[in-house]
Coordinates of C-alpha atoms and ligand atoms in Angstrom, one line a residue:
X1 CA 254.3 -65.0 -53.6
X2 CA 253.5 -62.5 -50.9
X3 CA 254.0 -62.7 -47.1
X4 CA 250.9 -62.2 -45.0
X5 CA 251.0 -61.7 -41.3
X6 CA 247.9 -63.1 -39.6
X7 CA 247.4 -62.0 -36.0
X8 CA 245.3 -64.5 -34.1
X9 CA 246.6 -67.0 -36.6
X10 CA 245.7 -69.9 -34.3
X11 CA 242.1 -68.8 -33.9
X12 CA 239.0 -69.9 -35.7
X13 CA 239.0 -67.3 -38.6
X14 CA 242.7 -66.7 -38.6
X15 CA 243.6 -70.4 -39.0
X16 CA 241.2 -70.8 -41.9
X17 CA 242.5 -67.7 -43.6
X18 CA 246.1 -69.1 -43.2
X19 CA 245.2 -72.3 -44.9
X20 CA 243.6 -70.5 -47.8
X21 CA 246.6 -68.3 -48.3
X22 CA 249.1 -71.1 -48.0
X23 CA 247.1 -73.2 -50.5
X24 CA 247.5 -70.5 -53.2
X25 CA 251.2 -70.1 -52.6
X26 CA 251.6 -67.3 -50.1
X27 CA 253.9 -67.3 -47.1
X28 CA 252.0 -66.9 -43.8
X29 CA 253.2 -65.8 -40.4
X30 CA 250.7 -66.6 -37.7
X31 CA 251.1 -64.4 -34.6
X32 CA 249.2 -65.6 -31.6
X33 CA 249.5 -65.6 -27.8
X34 CA 247.2 -68.6 -27.2
X35 CA 244.9 -66.4 -25.1
X36 CA 243.2 -68.7 -22.5
X37 CA 239.7 -67.6 -23.5
X38 CA 239.5 -71.1 -24.9
X39 CA 241.9 -74.0 -24.7
X40 CA 245.3 -74.0 -26.2
X41 CA 244.8 -77.6 -27.4
X42 CA 241.9 -76.5 -29.6
X43 CA 244.1 -73.7 -31.1
X44 CA 246.9 -76.1 -31.7
X45 CA 244.4 -78.3 -33.5
X46 CA 243.3 -75.3 -35.6
X47 CA 246.9 -74.8 -37.0
X48 CA 247.9 -78.5 -37.3
X49 CA 247.7 -78.5 -41.1
X50 CA 249.2 -75.0 -41.4
X51 CA 252.2 -76.1 -39.2
X52 CA 252.9 -78.9 -41.6
X53 CA 253.2 -76.5 -44.5
X54 CA 256.8 -75.2 -45.3
X55 CA 255.6 -71.7 -45.9
X56 CA 254.0 -71.2 -42.5
X57 CA 255.7 -69.8 -39.4
X58 CA 254.1 -69.7 -36.0
X59 CA 255.3 -66.7 -33.9
X60 CA 254.0 -67.0 -30.4
X61 CA 253.6 -63.6 -28.9
X62 CA 251.3 -60.9 -27.7
X63 CA 250.2 -58.1 -30.0
X64 CA 250.4 -55.7 -27.1
X65 CA 254.2 -56.3 -26.8
X66 CA 255.5 -53.5 -29.0
X67 CA 259.1 -54.8 -29.0
X68 CA 258.1 -58.4 -30.1
X69 CA 255.8 -57.0 -32.7
X70 CA 258.3 -54.5 -34.3
X71 CA 261.0 -57.2 -34.3
X72 CA 258.7 -59.6 -36.1
X73 CA 257.7 -56.9 -38.7
X74 CA 261.4 -56.0 -39.2
X75 CA 262.3 -59.7 -39.7
X76 CA 259.4 -60.7 -42.0
X77 CA 258.6 -57.5 -43.7
X78 CA 255.0 -58.7 -44.5
X79 CA 253.3 -57.4 -47.6
X80 CA 249.9 -57.6 -46.0
X81 CA 248.5 -57.9 -42.4
X82 CA 245.2 -59.6 -41.6
X83 CA 244.6 -58.5 -38.0
X84 CA 242.2 -61.0 -36.5
X85 CA 243.6 -61.2 -32.9
X86 CA 241.2 -60.0 -30.3
X87 CA 239.3 -60.7 -27.2
X88 CA 236.3 -61.7 -29.1
X89 CA 233.3 -62.4 -26.9
X90 CA 230.5 -59.9 -26.4
X91 CA 229.1 -60.9 -23.0
X92 CA 232.5 -61.5 -21.3
X93 CA 233.5 -57.9 -22.4
X94 CA 231.0 -56.5 -19.9
X95 CA 232.9 -58.2 -17.0
X96 CA 236.3 -57.2 -18.4
X97 CA 236.1 -53.9 -20.3
X98 CA 239.7 -52.9 -19.5
X99 CA 241.1 -56.3 -20.7
X100 CA 239.2 -55.8 -23.9
X101 CA 240.4 -52.3 -24.5
X102 CA 244.0 -53.4 -23.8
X103 CA 244.0 -56.1 -26.4
X104 CA 241.5 -54.7 -29.0
X105 CA 242.5 -51.0 -28.9
X106 CA 246.1 -50.8 -27.6
X107 CA 247.1 -54.0 -29.3
X108 CA 245.6 -52.8 -32.6
X109 CA 247.5 -49.5 -32.4
X110 CA 250.7 -51.4 -31.7
X111 CA 250.2 -53.3 -34.9
X112 CA 249.1 -50.3 -37.0
X113 CA 252.3 -48.5 -35.9
X114 CA 254.6 -51.4 -36.7
X115 CA 252.9 -52.0 -40.0
X116 CA 253.2 -48.3 -41.0
X117 CA 256.8 -48.2 -40.1
X118 CA 257.8 -51.1 -42.4
X119 CA 255.5 -49.9 -45.2
X120 CA 253.0 -52.8 -45.2
X121 CA 251.0 -52.6 -48.5
X122 CA 247.6 -53.4 -46.9
X123 CA 246.3 -53.7 -43.4
X124 CA 243.1 -55.6 -43.1
X125 CA 241.3 -55.3 -39.7
X126 CA 238.7 -57.8 -38.5
X127 CA 235.9 -55.6 -37.3
X128 CA 232.4 -56.7 -36.3
X129 CA 228.7 -56.3 -37.1
X130 CA 228.4 -55.5 -33.3
X131 CA 229.3 -51.9 -34.1
X132 CA 225.7 -51.4 -35.5
X133 CA 224.3 -51.8 -32.0
X134 CA 220.6 -51.8 -31.8
X135 CA 220.1 -50.1 -35.1
X136 CA 216.4 -50.7 -36.2
X137 CA 217.2 -50.1 -39.9
X138 CA 218.0 -53.3 -41.8
X139 CA 219.9 -54.4 -43.7
X140 CA 222.9 -52.7 -42.0
X141 CA 224.9 -50.6 -44.4
X142 CA 228.4 -49.3 -44.0
X143 CA 227.0 -45.7 -44.1
X144 CA 224.7 -46.2 -41.1
X145 CA 225.2 -44.4 -37.8
X146 CA 227.4 -46.6 -35.6
X147 CA 228.1 -44.3 -32.6
X148 CA 226.1 -46.2 -30.0
X149 CA 227.8 -49.6 -29.5
X150 CA 226.1 -51.5 -26.7
X151 CA 228.9 -53.6 -25.3
X152 CA 232.6 -52.8 -24.5
X153 CA 233.5 -55.4 -27.2
X154 CA 231.6 -53.4 -29.9
X155 CA 233.1 -50.1 -28.7
X156 CA 236.6 -51.6 -29.0
X157 CA 235.9 -52.7 -32.6
X158 CA 234.6 -49.2 -33.5
X159 CA 237.7 -47.7 -31.9
X160 CA 239.9 -50.1 -34.0
X161 CA 238.2 -48.7 -37.1
X162 CA 238.8 -45.1 -36.0
X163 CA 242.5 -45.7 -35.2
X164 CA 242.9 -47.5 -38.5
X165 CA 241.5 -44.4 -40.3
X166 CA 243.9 -42.1 -38.4
X167 CA 247.0 -44.2 -39.2
X168 CA 245.9 -44.4 -42.8
X169 CA 245.3 -40.7 -43.0
X170 CA 248.7 -39.8 -41.6
X171 CA 250.8 -42.5 -43.4
X172 CA 248.9 -43.3 -46.5
X173 CA 249.0 -47.1 -45.6
X174 CA 245.9 -48.7 -47.2
X175 CA 243.5 -50.1 -44.5
X176 CA 240.4 -52.2 -45.0
X177 CA 238.0 -52.8 -42.0
X178 CA 235.9 -55.9 -42.6
X179 CA 232.7 -56.0 -40.5
X180 CA 232.1 -59.8 -40.0
X181 CA 228.6 -61.0 -39.2
X182 CA 228.5 -64.0 -36.9
X183 CA 230.8 -66.5 -38.4
X184 CA 230.3 -70.3 -38.1
X185 CA 231.6 -73.5 -39.6
X186 CA 234.2 -76.1 -38.7
X187 CA 236.4 -75.0 -35.8
X188 CA 234.0 -72.3 -34.7
X189 CA 234.8 -70.8 -31.3
X190 CA 233.3 -73.0 -28.6
X191 CA 231.7 -70.1 -26.8
X192 CA 229.5 -69.2 -29.8
X193 CA 225.9 -70.3 -29.8
X194 CA 225.9 -72.7 -32.7
X195 CA 228.9 -74.6 -31.3
X196 CA 227.6 -74.5 -27.7
X197 CA 224.1 -75.5 -28.6
X198 CA 225.3 -78.4 -30.8
X199 CA 227.4 -79.7 -27.9
X200 CA 224.6 -79.4 -25.4
X201 CA 221.9 -80.8 -27.6
X202 CA 224.1 -83.7 -28.6
X203 CA 224.8 -84.5 -24.9
X204 CA 221.1 -84.2 -24.0
X205 CA 221.7 -81.1 -21.7
X206 CA 219.5 -78.0 -21.6
X207 CA 220.4 -75.1 -23.8
X208 CA 220.2 -71.6 -22.3
X209 CA 217.9 -69.6 -24.7
X210 CA 217.9 -65.8 -24.1
X211 CA 214.6 -64.2 -24.9
X212 CA 211.6 -65.7 -26.8
X213 CA 213.7 -67.0 -29.7
X214 CA 212.9 -64.1 -32.1
X215 CA 216.3 -62.4 -32.0
X216 CA 218.0 -62.9 -35.3
X217 CA 221.5 -63.1 -36.8
X218 CA 223.1 -63.0 -40.2
X219 CA 225.2 -66.2 -39.9
X220 CA 228.2 -66.3 -42.3
X221 CA 229.8 -69.5 -43.3
X222 CA 233.6 -69.6 -42.7
X223 CA 234.4 -70.3 -46.4
X224 CA 232.5 -67.2 -47.4
X225 CA 234.2 -65.1 -44.8
X226 CA 237.7 -66.3 -45.9
X227 CA 236.8 -65.7 -49.5
X228 CA 235.9 -62.1 -48.6
X229 CA 239.1 -61.7 -46.5
X230 CA 241.4 -62.9 -49.3
X231 CA 239.6 -60.8 -51.9
X232 CA 240.0 -57.8 -49.6
X233 CA 243.7 -58.5 -48.9
X234 CA 244.3 -58.5 -52.7
X235 CA 242.6 -55.1 -53.2
X236 CA 244.3 -52.4 -51.2
X237 CA 242.6 -49.1 -51.9
X238 CA 242.8 -46.2 -49.5
X239 CA 240.6 -46.6 -46.4
X240 CA 237.5 -48.7 -46.6
X241 CA 234.9 -50.3 -44.3
X242 CA 233.1 -53.3 -45.8
X243 CA 230.4 -55.7 -44.5
X244 CA 231.0 -59.4 -44.9
X245 CA 227.8 -61.4 -44.2
X246 CA 225.5 -63.8 -45.9
X247 CA 222.8 -61.1 -46.2
X248 CA 220.1 -63.4 -44.9
X249 CA 218.7 -63.6 -41.4
X250 CA 217.9 -66.6 -39.2
X251 CA 216.0 -66.4 -35.9
X252 CA 217.3 -68.0 -32.8
X253 CA 214.4 -70.5 -32.8
X254 CA 215.1 -71.4 -36.5
X255 CA 218.8 -71.8 -35.7
X256 CA 218.0 -74.3 -32.9
X257 CA 215.6 -76.2 -35.2
X258 CA 218.3 -76.6 -37.9
X259 CA 220.7 -78.0 -35.3
X260 CA 218.0 -80.4 -34.0
X261 CA 217.4 -81.5 -37.6
X262 CA 221.0 -82.0 -38.4
X263 CA 221.7 -83.9 -35.2
X264 CA 218.4 -85.8 -35.2
X265 CA 217.9 -84.8 -31.5
X266 CA 215.5 -82.5 -29.7
X267 CA 216.8 -79.6 -27.7
X268 CA 215.8 -79.1 -24.0
X269 CA 215.2 -75.4 -23.7
X270 CA 216.2 -73.4 -20.6
X271 CA 214.4 -70.1 -21.3
X272 CA 216.3 -67.0 -19.8
X273 CA 215.9 -63.2 -20.1
X274 CA 217.6 -61.3 -22.8
X275 CA 221.2 -60.5 -22.0
X276 CA 222.7 -57.0 -21.7
X277 CA 225.1 -56.3 -24.6
X278 CA 223.3 -58.6 -27.0
X279 CA 221.9 -56.9 -30.1
X280 CA 218.4 -57.9 -31.2
X281 CA 219.2 -58.5 -34.8
X282 CA 222.0 -58.4 -37.4
X283 CA 221.6 -58.3 -41.1
X284 CA 224.3 -57.3 -43.6
X285 CA 223.9 -55.3 -46.7
X286 CA 226.7 -56.8 -48.9
X287 CA 226.4 -54.6 -52.0
X288 CA 229.6 -52.8 -51.2
X289 CA 231.5 -56.1 -50.8
X290 CA 230.0 -57.3 -54.1
X291 CA 231.0 -54.1 -55.9
X292 CA 234.5 -53.6 -54.5
X293 CA 235.6 -57.1 -53.9
X294 CA 233.5 -59.3 -56.2
X295 CA 232.3 -61.0 -53.0
X296 CA 229.4 -63.5 -53.4
X297 CA 228.3 -65.4 -50.3
X298 CA 227.1 -68.9 -51.2
X299 CA 226.4 -71.1 -48.3
X300 CA 222.7 -71.8 -47.4
X301 CA 222.3 -72.0 -43.7
X302 CA 220.9 -75.5 -43.7
X303 CA 223.9 -76.9 -45.5
X304 CA 226.3 -74.9 -43.4
X305 CA 224.8 -76.4 -40.2
X306 CA 225.0 -79.8 -41.7
X307 CA 228.7 -79.3 -42.4
X308 CA 229.3 -77.9 -39.0
X309 CA 227.5 -80.8 -37.2
X310 CA 229.4 -83.3 -39.3
X311 CA 232.7 -81.7 -38.3
X312 CA 231.5 -81.5 -34.7
X313 CA 230.7 -85.3 -34.6
X314 CA 234.2 -86.1 -35.9
X315 CA 235.8 -83.8 -33.4
X316 CA 233.4 -84.2 -30.4
X317 CA 236.1 -85.1 -27.9
X318 CA 238.1 -81.9 -28.6
X319 CA 235.0 -79.8 -28.4
X320 CA 234.0 -81.3 -25.0
X321 CA 237.4 -80.3 -23.7
X322 CA 236.6 -76.7 -24.5
X323 CA 234.1 -76.3 -21.7
X324 CA 232.2 -74.2 -24.3
X325 CA 230.4 -71.7 -22.1
X326 CA 232.5 -68.6 -22.0
Ligands
NAD401 P1 239.3 -66.6 -31.9 O1 239.3 -66.3 -30.5 O2 239.1 -68.0 -32.4 O3 240.7 -66.0 -32.6 C1 241.4 -64.9 -32.0 C2 242.8 -65.3 -31.8 O4 243.5 -64.2 -31.3 C3 242.9 -66.4 -30.7 O5 243.7 -67.5 -31.3 C4 243.7 -65.7 -29.6 O6 244.6 -66.6 -28.9 C5 244.4 -64.6 -30.3 N1 244.7 -63.5 -29.4 C6 243.9 -62.9 -28.5 N2 244.5 -62.0 -27.8 C7 245.8 -61.9 -28.4 C8 246.9 -61.1 -28.1 N3 246.9 -60.2 -27.1 N4 248.1 -61.3 -28.8 C9 248.1 -62.3 -29.8 N5 247.0 -63.1 -30.1 C10 245.9 -62.9 -29.4 O7 238.2 -65.6 -32.6 P2 237.5 -65.6 -34.1 O8 236.1 -66.0 -33.9 O9 238.4 -66.3 -35.0 O10 237.6 -64.1 -34.4 C11 238.6 -63.5 -35.1 C12 238.4 -62.0 -35.3 O11 237.2 -61.7 -36.0 C13 238.3 -61.2 -33.9 O12 238.9 -60.0 -34.1 C14 236.8 -61.1 -33.8 O13 236.5 -59.9 -32.9 C15 236.4 -60.9 -35.2 N6 235.0 -61.3 -35.4 C16 234.6 -62.6 -35.2 C17 233.3 -62.9 -35.4 C18 232.8 -64.3 -35.3 O14 231.6 -64.6 -35.4 N7 233.7 -65.3 -35.0 C19 232.3 -61.9 -35.8 C20 232.7 -60.6 -35.9 C21 234.1 -60.3 -35.7

C-alpha cells in the first residue's frame, strides 16, 4: 500500500483519481481549498464516496500556504503526489492573470519544494494541451515547440512544467508532467462546454457557440485519463512530459450534434465570435504514453457523451446549482 497525496482532490479529475487509487488499496490524502470557481456543494458531492472510505483523508487547505503544505507532507510522508489543484479555466485566466499565476505557478513551486524535502518518490503534475497554443502541426507531440501559449492559463501550465524540471534536476525527484486533452465524463466541471451545453440544451436555452463550429478538440473520457494518471504514478522515471488524450478529434458542431442526439433535444444556437485565448484545435499524439505507460484510450466519443448525459440526468439538480457559465 502506498500513500498518494492528491492536490485538488475534491475536483473533477482529482476525485476520480482518488476513487481509483482507493479501490486498489492505496491510502489517499485529498488536499483542496474548495476554491469558489464552482460550488463547494458540487465538490463535496465529488468526494462523497471517497470520504466514506477508511483510507481517505480530506485535508482542507491552500497549496499556496507553505506552512500548511509542509506540515501535511511531514505528517503523511506521501510516496507519490498527483498535483491536480489549479485555477483551471482558459477564458477566466485572461481576466485574472495574477490569480492564475499565484495558484498555478507559486502554488506548484510550494508543493514541489515540500515534496522534494520529504523525498517523495514521484511527483505527477497535471499539465494541459493548452501549452501547444495555435500550433498548426497535428497531432501534437511532446517534442513540438510550446513557447507561444496564448492564454495566461496556458502560460502557467508551461511554467509548471519548467519549474518541475528544475526541481527534478536539482534534487533528482522523479517528475512526470501529463498534458491532459479536454477531459469529460461524469462530474465534469460545470464551466466546460460539454457540461454547459448539456444543461442549456436540456433546459431549452440558447447555447453560445464561438465561431462557425469548425474548431476541434481531442476529448478524453475521464476513465481513460485516470487510467493514464495511475499508470504514470506507478512508473517514476526521471523527468518526462507525456500527452494523455483520446487521439481523435471532434468538431464543435459534431460535439453539439452528439449531445442533441443523446438528450433527444435540439440546440438553440447563439452564434458568437471566436474568443481570445481559445485554441483552434487540439489533437494528441499518444505514442509516447503507449510506449512508456502502456496507455490505451478506449472510449468512443458517442458512448462517452451517452454516459455523461445519463449522469447529468440523474444529477441535474446539482448541476443547475452550479451556475455553469464561468
Ligand atoms: P477542478 O477545478 O474540478 O479541480 C481543481 C481542484 O483544485 C478544485 O477542487 C479546486 O477547489 C482545487 N484548488 C484550486 N485552487 C486551489 C488551491 N489554491 N489550493 C488547494 N486546492 C485548490 O478542475 P479539473 O478539471 O479536475 O482539473 C484538474 C487539473 O487538470 C487542473 O490542474 C487542470 O488545469 C488540469 N487540466 C484539466 C483539463 C480538463 O479538461 N478538465 C484539461 C487539461 C488540464
